mmCIF file of C-alpha atoms and ligand atoms in Angstrom:
data_model
loop_
_atom_site.group_PDB
_atom_site.id
_atom_site.type_symbol
_atom_site.label_atom_id
_atom_site.label_comp_id
_atom_site.label_asym_id
_atom_site.label_seq_id
_atom_site.Cartn_x
_atom_site.Cartn_y
_atom_site.Cartn_z
ATOM 1 C CA MET A 1 110.671 -50.773 76.421
ATOM 2 C CA ALA A 2 108.772 -47.769 77.732
ATOM 3 C CA LYS A 3 106.271 -45.950 75.585
ATOM 4 C CA ILE A 4 107.737 -42.574 74.663
ATOM 5 C CA VAL A 5 105.768 -39.337 74.390
ATOM 6 C CA SER A 6 107.690 -36.268 73.258
ATOM 7 C CA LEU A 7 106.777 -32.579 73.422
ATOM 8 C CA LEU A 8 107.998 -30.977 70.202
ATOM 9 C CA GLN A 9 107.908 -27.371 69.057
ATOM 10 C CA GLN A 10 110.669 -25.110 67.813
ATOM 11 C CA LYS A 11 108.928 -22.075 69.270
ATOM 12 C CA GLY A 12 109.880 -21.196 72.828
ATOM 13 C CA GLY A 13 107.333 -20.675 75.584
ATOM 14 C CA VAL A 14 104.487 -22.634 73.987
ATOM 15 C CA GLY A 15 104.106 -24.992 76.949
ATOM 16 C CA LYS A 16 106.361 -27.987 76.246
ATOM 17 C CA THR A 17 107.707 -28.143 79.789
ATOM 18 C CA THR A 18 104.387 -27.217 81.396
ATOM 19 C CA ILE A 19 102.536 -29.976 79.574
ATOM 20 C CA SER A 20 105.358 -32.509 80.110
ATOM 21 C CA VAL A 21 105.278 -32.161 83.891
ATOM 22 C CA HIS A 22 101.516 -31.819 84.367
ATOM 23 C CA LEU A 23 100.828 -34.705 82.005
ATOM 24 C CA ALA A 24 103.340 -37.001 83.704
ATOM 25 C CA THR A 25 102.096 -36.208 87.219
ATOM 26 C CA GLN A 26 98.458 -36.524 86.172
ATOM 27 C CA ILE A 27 98.958 -39.877 84.457
ATOM 28 C CA LYS A 28 100.811 -41.130 87.527
ATOM 29 C CA GLU A 29 97.912 -40.103 89.749
ATOM 30 C CA THR A 30 95.205 -41.590 87.537
ATOM 31 C CA PHE A 31 97.148 -44.773 86.809
ATOM 32 C CA PRO A 32 99.233 -45.330 89.965
ATOM 33 C CA ASP A 33 100.483 -48.719 88.770
ATOM 34 C CA LEU A 34 102.187 -47.136 85.777
ATOM 35 C CA LYS A 35 105.850 -46.247 86.142
ATOM 36 C CA VAL A 36 106.014 -42.729 84.719
ATOM 37 C CA ALA A 37 109.201 -40.729 84.190
ATOM 38 C CA VAL A 38 110.096 -37.402 82.631
ATOM 39 C CA ALA A 39 113.119 -37.271 80.313
ATOM 40 C CA ASP A 40 114.619 -33.799 80.186
ATOM 41 C CA ALA A 41 116.325 -33.198 76.846
ATOM 42 C CA ASP A 42 116.394 -29.431 77.216
ATOM 43 C CA PRO A 43 119.728 -27.871 78.292
ATOM 44 C CA GLN A 44 117.651 -25.259 80.175
ATOM 45 C CA GLN A 45 116.666 -28.151 82.484
ATOM 46 C CA SER A 46 113.346 -26.536 83.342
ATOM 47 C CA ALA A 47 111.529 -29.822 83.972
ATOM 48 C CA THR A 48 114.390 -31.020 86.171
ATOM 49 C CA VAL A 49 114.363 -27.818 88.239
ATOM 50 C CA TRP A 50 110.584 -28.033 88.611
ATOM 51 C CA ILE A 51 110.416 -31.687 89.680
ATOM 52 C CA THR A 52 113.486 -31.629 91.953
ATOM 53 C CA LYS A 53 112.128 -28.519 93.689
ATOM 54 C CA GLY A 54 109.272 -30.694 94.990
ATOM 55 C CA ASN A 55 111.651 -33.202 96.659
ATOM 56 C CA GLY A 56 109.642 -36.154 95.384
ATOM 57 C CA LYS A 57 106.221 -34.584 95.964
ATOM 58 C CA ALA A 58 105.547 -34.490 92.219
ATOM 59 C CA GLY A 59 105.462 -38.306 92.284
ATOM 60 C CA VAL A 60 107.480 -38.812 89.097
ATOM 61 C CA HIS A 61 111.183 -39.134 88.440
ATOM 62 C CA VAL A 62 113.040 -36.869 86.087
ATOM 63 C CA PHE A 63 116.299 -37.754 84.388
ATOM 64 C CA PRO A 64 118.528 -35.964 81.885
ATOM 65 C CA VAL A 65 118.944 -37.177 78.324
ATOM 66 C CA ALA A 66 120.730 -35.798 75.262
ATOM 67 C CA GLN A 67 123.295 -33.970 77.359
ATOM 68 C CA ASP A 68 125.465 -33.725 74.245
ATOM 69 C CA GLY A 69 122.830 -31.349 72.825
ATOM 70 C CA GLU A 70 122.266 -33.584 69.801
ATOM 71 C CA GLY A 71 120.859 -36.764 71.260
ATOM 72 C CA LYS A 72 123.391 -39.095 69.629
ATOM 73 C CA ASN A 73 122.834 -41.594 72.470
ATOM 74 C CA LEU A 74 119.137 -40.881 72.918
ATOM 75 C CA LYS A 75 117.973 -44.314 71.783
ATOM 76 C CA SER A 76 120.117 -46.170 74.307
ATOM 77 C CA GLU A 77 119.391 -43.615 77.041
ATOM 78 C CA LEU A 78 115.673 -44.194 76.590
ATOM 79 C CA SER A 79 115.985 -47.967 76.330
ATOM 80 C CA GLU A 80 117.709 -48.077 79.724
ATOM 81 C CA VAL A 81 114.847 -46.371 81.541
ATOM 82 C CA GLU A 82 112.815 -48.602 83.796
ATOM 83 C CA ALA A 83 109.400 -47.120 83.152
ATOM 84 C CA ASP A 84 106.159 -47.897 81.360
ATOM 85 C CA LEU A 85 105.878 -44.355 80.070
ATOM 86 C CA VAL A 86 108.455 -41.639 79.460
ATOM 87 C CA ILE A 87 107.376 -38.067 78.749
ATOM 88 C CA MET A 88 110.231 -36.238 77.025
ATOM 89 C CA ASP A 89 110.579 -32.460 77.241
ATOM 90 C CA LEU A 90 112.552 -31.018 74.334
ATOM 91 C CA PRO A 91 114.319 -27.713 73.724
ATOM 92 C CA PRO A 92 112.792 -24.953 71.591
ATOM 93 C CA ALA A 93 114.375 -26.051 68.315
ATOM 94 C CA ILE A 94 113.781 -28.639 65.659
ATOM 95 C CA ALA A 95 117.432 -29.594 65.830
ATOM 96 C CA SER A 96 118.862 -33.100 65.641
ATOM 97 C CA VAL A 97 117.745 -33.891 69.184
ATOM 98 C CA SER A 98 114.110 -33.201 68.303
ATOM 99 C CA MET A 99 114.368 -35.170 65.051
ATOM 100 C CA ARG A 100 115.802 -38.120 66.953
ATOM 101 C CA ALA A 101 113.120 -37.761 69.612
ATOM 102 C CA ALA A 102 110.493 -38.018 66.873
ATOM 103 C CA LEU A 103 112.145 -41.194 65.561
ATOM 104 C CA TYR A 104 112.010 -42.832 68.986
ATOM 105 C CA SER A 105 108.595 -41.590 70.093
ATOM 106 C CA ASP A 106 105.317 -43.468 70.024
ATOM 107 C CA LEU A 107 103.358 -40.245 70.375
ATOM 108 C CA MET A 108 104.422 -36.680 69.576
ATOM 109 C CA LEU A 109 102.566 -33.772 71.142
ATOM 110 C CA VAL A 110 102.830 -30.316 69.577
ATOM 111 C CA PRO A 111 101.583 -27.520 71.849
ATOM 112 C CA VAL A 112 100.123 -24.618 69.882
ATOM 113 C CA GLY A 113 98.880 -21.226 71.039
ATOM 114 C CA ALA A 114 96.046 -19.260 69.483
ATOM 115 C CA SER A 115 97.979 -16.573 67.629
ATOM 116 C CA ALA A 116 98.621 -16.753 63.903
ATOM 117 C CA LEU A 117 102.347 -16.671 64.676
ATOM 118 C CA ASP A 118 102.014 -19.676 66.982
ATOM 119 C CA ILE A 119 100.184 -21.635 64.311
ATOM 120 C CA GLU A 120 102.775 -20.657 61.691
ATOM 121 C CA ALA A 121 105.588 -21.666 64.021
ATOM 122 C CA ALA A 122 104.030 -25.084 64.616
ATOM 123 C CA LYS A 123 104.257 -26.030 60.933
ATOM 124 C CA THR A 124 107.866 -27.221 61.153
ATOM 125 C CA ALA A 125 107.096 -29.475 64.118
ATOM 126 C CA ILE A 126 104.011 -30.793 62.324
ATOM 127 C CA SER A 127 106.159 -31.672 59.271
ATOM 128 C CA VAL A 128 108.612 -33.524 61.495
ATOM 129 C CA CYS A 129 105.767 -35.509 63.062
ATOM 130 C CA LYS A 130 104.324 -36.387 59.666
ATOM 131 C CA GLU A 131 107.732 -37.481 58.339
ATOM 132 C CA ALA A 132 108.269 -39.695 61.383
ATOM 133 C CA ILE A 133 104.836 -41.255 60.814
ATOM 134 C CA GLU A 134 105.665 -41.848 57.140
ATOM 135 C CA LEU A 135 108.662 -43.866 58.295
ATOM 136 C CA ASP A 136 106.678 -45.738 60.932
ATOM 137 C CA ALA A 137 102.900 -45.734 60.688
ATOM 138 C CA THR A 138 102.494 -46.953 64.276
ATOM 139 C CA LYS A 139 103.531 -43.504 65.511
ATOM 140 C CA GLN A 140 100.926 -40.885 66.318
ATOM 141 C CA PHE A 141 100.844 -37.157 66.856
ATOM 142 C CA LEU A 142 98.473 -34.642 68.359
ATOM 143 C CA LEU A 143 98.268 -30.886 68.294
ATOM 144 C CA VAL A 144 97.541 -29.606 71.799
ATOM 145 C CA PRO A 145 95.877 -26.171 72.019
ATOM 146 C CA ASN A 146 97.529 -24.414 74.973
ATOM 147 C CA ARG A 147 97.256 -21.027 76.712
ATOM 148 C CA VAL A 148 93.885 -20.626 75.040
ATOM 149 C CA GLN A 149 91.627 -17.735 75.995
ATOM 150 C CA LEU A 150 88.076 -18.741 75.176
ATOM 151 C CA ASN A 151 86.903 -15.136 75.542
ATOM 152 C CA SER A 152 88.822 -14.248 72.368
ATOM 153 C CA ALA A 153 87.770 -15.036 68.805
ATOM 154 C CA ALA A 154 91.217 -16.516 68.062
ATOM 155 C CA GLY A 155 90.903 -18.790 71.094
ATOM 156 C CA ARG A 156 87.440 -19.997 70.174
ATOM 157 C CA GLU A 157 88.439 -20.670 66.566
ATOM 158 C CA LEU A 158 91.769 -22.344 67.302
ATOM 159 C CA ARG A 159 90.499 -25.906 67.293
ATOM 160 C CA SER A 160 88.807 -25.616 63.915
ATOM 161 C CA VAL A 161 91.905 -23.939 62.448
ATOM 162 C CA LEU A 162 94.207 -26.638 63.827
ATOM 163 C CA THR A 163 92.183 -29.540 62.411
ATOM 164 C CA LYS A 164 93.403 -28.432 58.968
ATOM 165 C CA PHE A 165 96.957 -29.299 60.039
ATOM 166 C CA GLY A 166 96.490 -32.544 61.936
ATOM 167 C CA PRO A 167 94.663 -34.361 64.735
ATOM 168 C CA VAL A 168 93.827 -32.119 67.688
ATOM 169 C CA SER A 169 93.697 -33.312 71.290
ATOM 170 C CA GLU A 170 90.241 -33.596 72.854
ATOM 171 C CA ALA A 171 91.474 -31.343 75.644
ATOM 172 C CA THR A 172 91.946 -27.618 75.184
ATOM 173 C CA LEU A 173 94.330 -26.216 77.792
ATOM 174 C CA CYS A 174 93.288 -22.681 78.697
ATOM 175 C CA LEU A 175 95.446 -19.861 80.009
ATOM 176 C CA ARG A 176 95.290 -20.524 83.757
ATOM 177 C CA VAL A 177 97.569 -19.274 86.515
ATOM 178 C CA ALA A 178 97.516 -22.669 88.242
ATOM 179 C CA TYR A 179 99.610 -24.163 85.435
ATOM 180 C CA ALA A 180 102.361 -21.640 86.108
ATOM 181 C CA ASP A 181 102.042 -21.290 89.897
ATOM 182 C CA SER A 182 102.434 -25.002 90.602
ATOM 183 C CA VAL A 183 106.044 -24.754 89.378
ATOM 184 C CA MET A 184 107.024 -22.820 92.511
ATOM 185 C CA HIS A 185 105.905 -25.757 94.648
ATOM 186 C CA GLY A 186 107.554 -28.426 92.513
ATOM 187 C CA ILE A 187 104.310 -30.297 91.897
ATOM 188 C CA GLY A 188 101.750 -30.847 89.161
ATOM 189 C CA ILE A 189 98.179 -29.610 88.900
ATOM 190 C CA ASN A 190 96.939 -32.886 90.376
ATOM 191 C CA LYS A 191 98.388 -31.882 93.757
ATOM 192 C CA PHE A 192 98.435 -28.092 93.404
ATOM 193 C CA ALA A 193 94.871 -27.524 92.269
ATOM 194 C CA PRO A 194 92.848 -30.749 92.317
ATOM 195 C CA SER A 195 89.296 -30.384 91.001
ATOM 196 C CA SER A 196 90.195 -27.081 89.305
ATOM 197 C CA PRO A 197 89.381 -26.487 85.627
ATOM 198 C CA ALA A 198 93.093 -26.994 84.888
ATOM 199 C CA TYR A 199 92.903 -30.402 86.588
ATOM 200 C CA GLN A 200 89.947 -31.343 84.379
ATOM 201 C CA GLU A 201 91.813 -30.265 81.243
ATOM 202 C CA ILE A 202 95.019 -32.111 82.061
ATOM 203 C CA GLY A 203 92.986 -35.112 83.188
ATOM 204 C CA MET A 204 91.292 -35.238 79.788
ATOM 205 C CA LEU A 205 94.654 -35.027 78.007
ATOM 206 C CA ALA A 206 96.122 -37.719 80.280
ATOM 207 C CA GLU A 207 93.268 -40.110 79.541
ATOM 208 C CA GLU A 208 93.566 -39.516 75.812
ATOM 209 C CA VAL A 209 97.326 -40.168 75.860
ATOM 210 C CA VAL A 210 96.919 -43.370 77.875
ATOM 211 C CA ARG A 211 94.171 -44.525 75.511
ATOM 212 C CA MET A 212 96.208 -43.747 72.380
ATOM 213 C CA LEU A 213 99.184 -45.665 73.735
ATOM 214 C CA LYS A 214 96.969 -48.543 74.894
ATOM 215 C CA LEU A 215 98.445 -48.259 78.376
ATOM 216 C CA LYS A 216 96.168 -49.788 80.938
ATOM 217 C CA GLY A 217 96.719 -50.196 84.653
ATOM 218 C CA GLY A 218 100.486 -50.266 84.391
ATOM 219 C CA ARG A 219 101.005 -52.326 81.262
ATOM 220 C CA SER A 220 100.959 -51.637 77.540
ATOM 221 C CA SER A 221 98.878 -54.092 75.560
HETATM 222 N N1 ATP B 1 98.078 -23.138 79.883
HETATM 223 C C1 ATP B 1 98.871 -22.244 80.486
HETATM 224 N N2 ATP B 1 98.341 -21.284 81.291
HETATM 225 C C2 ATP B 1 99.128 -20.374 81.895
HETATM 226 N N3 ATP B 1 100.458 -20.316 81.774
HETATM 227 C C3 ATP B 1 101.042 -21.232 80.979
HETATM 228 C C4 ATP B 1 100.298 -22.245 80.312
HETATM 229 N N4 ATP B 1 101.165 -23.013 79.597
HETATM 230 C C5 ATP B 1 102.384 -22.505 79.837
HETATM 231 N N5 ATP B 1 102.325 -21.435 80.652
HETATM 232 C C6 ATP B 1 103.422 -20.573 81.090
HETATM 233 O O1 ATP B 1 104.065 -20.085 79.902
HETATM 234 C C7 ATP B 1 105.471 -20.028 80.089
HETATM 235 C C8 ATP B 1 106.142 -20.903 79.048
HETATM 236 O O2 ATP B 1 105.753 -22.258 79.256
HETATM 237 P P1 ATP B 1 106.822 -23.433 79.141
HETATM 238 O O3 ATP B 1 108.058 -23.100 79.886
HETATM 239 O O4 ATP B 1 106.124 -24.685 79.483
HETATM 240 O O5 ATP B 1 107.098 -23.382 77.581
HETATM 241 P P2 ATP B 1 108.219 -24.171 76.778
HETATM 242 O O6 ATP B 1 107.643 -24.462 75.436
HETATM 243 O O7 ATP B 1 108.709 -25.329 77.559
HETATM 244 O O8 ATP B 1 109.358 -23.070 76.673
HETATM 245 P P3 ATP B 1 110.888 -23.304 76.207
HETATM 246 O O9 ATP B 1 110.806 -23.508 74.740
HETATM 247 O O10 ATP B 1 111.591 -22.044 76.580
HETATM 248 O O11 ATP B 1 111.398 -24.510 76.923
HETATM 249 C C9 ATP B 1 105.730 -20.492 81.525
HETATM 250 O O12 ATP B 1 105.825 -19.369 82.347
HETATM 251 C C10 ATP B 1 104.499 -21.308 81.867
HETATM 252 O O13 ATP B 1 104.231 -21.288 83.253
HETATM 253 MG MG1 MG B 2 110.633 -25.821 78.169
#
């Protein structure tokens, strides 16, 4: 069965879809032998719109899951996917679909912005991740600082604040227009802005995810 990575956060607009698509396309580029897919569990279908807009240029497939809004069939939907790695984009709610996603994920990523409200809002998702890990200690989670402005005190301090709540990704994703502009072209940063700072950031996150999941050259060990 594919390794499952889910993007969880009840707060809207924190970067779940952005990270899902850029991470999937970046991992596919760095590890071309890996079969990478995006599972879109959000009724807004943002990841689907983004990837289909590119007519295959993104290099990863996207497929809908949890169309019932609750994810009652999520386990079987995921088990049927022919992929080594599935990145699952979730809606902005810790509803049953997100709880189920946590149960079936190997790695949960929680994007968090630098404001106090963002950090407060992440606490529910962090609790869900910790509960899932209590049930199955092989699961992992990471807080992913996103939309960070390093020229602000809050941005510079975010990493040290977040370490009080859980493990923080090595990569800090800054506020960069390339992350948003690539959507219009239906591609990820790897094709939209290769060698840009955004590419370096997503590349670092991609390598960390692949390492955590022990995925190497197309196979999980
Ligand atoms: N690091 C970033 N730099 C610049 N813009 C970003 C960054 N991350 C996300 N954005 C932008 O912020 C907005 C919200 O991001 P996104 O849609 O990924 O959030 P989301 O958590 O999936 O939202 P929702 O909960 O509504 O699904 C988008 O316009 C996106 O382009
Ligand atoms: Mg989204």
